[in-house]
Amino acid sequence: MSNPIKISYIEFPGDDLAAIEEFYTKTFGWTFTQYGPEYSSFEDGQLSGGFYKTEAKSSAELGAPLIVLYSEELEASEASVKENGGRICKEIFSFPGGRRFQFLDPHGNELAIWSDK
């Protein structure tokens, strides 16, 4: 294919954008740009995305895609998630090729972090 298509932006729901920004900034070092009270975009160094104001939540159990982040230090990432207000919903487990855990951000969006170490 001469015009490869790839994911370049992802959006998450969030009801308290200030709390969301604080969590992701402290936990992962993401930077944010606010576009009014209803929308905030982020940069993680590789992928861009945003949070839009709504009560809806992103949950794999309800059929939403599970966003999986990568970490070279899985236990340190898990500790950071907990320290900054995230909740672990699936403890660290092994799978062929690595290990991961799943968590809920302060809004209740479900994400995962994996490592091959």
GROMACS .gro file of C-alpha atoms in nm:
model
  117
    1MET     CA    1   0.000   0.000   0.000
    2SER     CA    2   0.155   0.331  -0.103
    3ASN     CA    3  -0.035   0.530   0.162
    4PRO     CA    4   0.000   0.337   0.489
    5ILE     CA    5  -0.278   0.403   0.735
    6LYS     CA    6  -0.193   0.403   1.106
    7ILE     CA    7  -0.346   0.516   1.431
    8SER     CA    8  -0.237   0.874   1.493
    9TYR     CA    9  -0.481   1.009   1.751
   10ILE     CA   10  -0.704   0.859   2.018
   11GLU     CA   11  -0.978   1.015   2.228
   12PHE     CA   12  -1.097   0.920   2.576
   13PRO     CA   13  -1.402   1.025   2.775
   14GLY     CA   14  -1.360   1.217   3.099
   15ASP     CA   15  -1.586   1.410   3.334
   16ASP     CA   16  -1.322   1.598   3.538
   17LEU     CA   17  -1.057   1.704   3.288
   18ALA     CA   18  -0.840   1.871   3.554
   19ALA     CA   19  -0.820   1.543   3.751
   20ILE     CA   20  -0.749   1.349   3.430
   21GLU     CA   21  -0.466   1.588   3.336
   22GLU     CA   22  -0.316   1.567   3.684
   23PHE     CA   23  -0.326   1.185   3.686
   24TYR     CA   24  -0.167   1.134   3.342
   25THR     CA   25   0.091   1.411   3.394
   26LYS     CA   26   0.205   1.273   3.730
   27THR     CA   27   0.181   0.906   3.634
   28PHE     CA   28   0.323   0.905   3.280
   29GLY     CA   29   0.462   1.254   3.213
   30TRP     CA   30   0.208   1.336   2.942
   31THR     CA   31   0.172   1.702   2.846
   32PHE     CA   32  -0.165   1.866   2.789
   33THR     CA   33  -0.314   2.154   2.591
   34GLN     CA   34  -0.657   2.276   2.698
   35TYR     CA   35  -0.913   2.371   2.435
   36GLY     CA   36  -1.181   2.512   2.661
   37PRO     CA   37  -1.374   2.340   2.940
   38GLU     CA   38  -1.493   2.051   2.720
   39TYR     CA   39  -1.167   1.924   2.562
   40SER     CA   40  -0.801   1.871   2.646
   41SER     CA   41  -0.540   1.715   2.417
   42PHE     CA   42  -0.229   1.524   2.524
   43GLU     CA   43   0.111   1.424   2.390
   44ASP     CA   44   0.292   1.118   2.524
   45GLY     CA   45   0.605   1.148   2.309
   46GLN     CA   46   0.480   0.911   2.038
   47LEU     CA   47   0.102   0.937   2.013
   48SER     CA   48  -0.135   1.228   2.047
   49GLY     CA   49  -0.485   1.216   2.181
   50GLY     CA   50  -0.745   1.394   2.383
   51PHE     CA   51  -1.009   1.380   2.652
   52TYR     CA   52  -1.360   1.509   2.590
   53LYS     CA   53  -1.604   1.597   2.866
   54THR     CA   54  -1.870   1.330   2.921
   55GLU     CA   55  -1.995   1.089   3.184
   56ALA     CA   56  -1.931   0.789   2.954
   57LYS     CA   57  -1.641   0.555   3.037
   58SER     CA   58  -1.415   0.341   2.819
   59SER     CA   59  -1.432  -0.021   2.939
   60ALA     CA   60  -1.314  -0.334   2.761
   61GLU     CA   61  -1.590  -0.526   2.940
   62LEU     CA   62  -1.845  -0.302   2.766
   63GLY     CA   63  -1.680  -0.353   2.426
   64ALA     CA   64  -1.443  -0.055   2.407
   65PRO     CA   65  -1.093  -0.118   2.272
   66LEU     CA   66  -0.834  -0.178   2.544
   67ILE     CA   67  -0.549   0.071   2.510
   68VAL     CA   68  -0.224  -0.099   2.612
   69LEU     CA   69   0.076   0.114   2.709
   70TYR     CA   70   0.434  -0.018   2.726
   71SER     CA   71   0.670   0.011   3.024
   72GLU     CA   72   1.021  -0.121   3.078
   73GLU     CA   73   0.954  -0.116   3.457
   74LEU     CA   74   0.614  -0.276   3.510
   75GLU     CA   75   0.613  -0.277   3.891
   76ALA     CA   76   0.722   0.088   3.905
   77SER     CA   77   0.444   0.179   3.662
   78GLU     CA   78   0.191  -0.009   3.871
   79ALA     CA   79   0.307   0.175   4.185
   80SER     CA   80   0.281   0.510   4.004
   81VAL     CA   81  -0.072   0.434   3.887
   82LYS     CA   82  -0.174   0.355   4.246
   83GLU     CA   83   0.009   0.656   4.398
   84ASN     CA   84  -0.163   0.899   4.162
   85GLY     CA   85  -0.522   0.782   4.206
   86GLY     CA   86  -0.560   0.498   3.956
   87ARG     CA   87  -0.715   0.167   4.061
   88ILE     CA   88  -0.579  -0.171   3.959
   89CYS     CA   89  -0.860  -0.382   3.813
   90LYS     CA   90  -0.645  -0.677   3.700
   91GLU     CA   91  -0.322  -0.752   3.888
   92ILE     CA   92   0.003  -0.826   3.702
   93PHE     CA   93  -0.021  -1.150   3.507
   94SER     CA   94   0.201  -1.331   3.257
   95PHE     CA   95   0.116  -1.408   2.896
   96PRO     CA   96   0.330  -1.540   2.608
   97GLY     CA   97   0.584  -1.263   2.544
   98GLY     CA   98   0.547  -1.062   2.863
   99ARG     CA   99   0.344  -0.945   3.160
  100ARG     CA  100   0.078  -0.680   3.211
  101PHE     CA  101  -0.181  -0.530   3.444
  102GLN     CA  102  -0.500  -0.334   3.383
  103PHE     CA  103  -0.615  -0.022   3.565
  104LEU     CA  104  -0.888   0.238   3.583
  105ASP     CA  105  -0.794   0.606   3.561
  106PRO     CA  106  -0.969   0.857   3.793
  107HIS     CA  107  -1.264   0.878   3.551
  108GLY     CA  108  -1.299   0.499   3.528
  109ASN     CA  109  -1.145   0.445   3.183
  110GLU     CA  110  -0.976   0.105   3.159
  111LEU     CA  111  -0.622   0.083   3.020
  112ALA     CA  112  -0.339  -0.170   3.049
  113ILE     CA  113   0.038  -0.155   3.077
  114TRP     CA  114   0.260  -0.437   2.955
  115SER     CA  115   0.629  -0.519   2.958
  116ASP     CA  116   0.845  -0.779   2.791
  117LYS     CA  117   1.077  -0.778   3.094
   0.00000   0.00000   0.00000
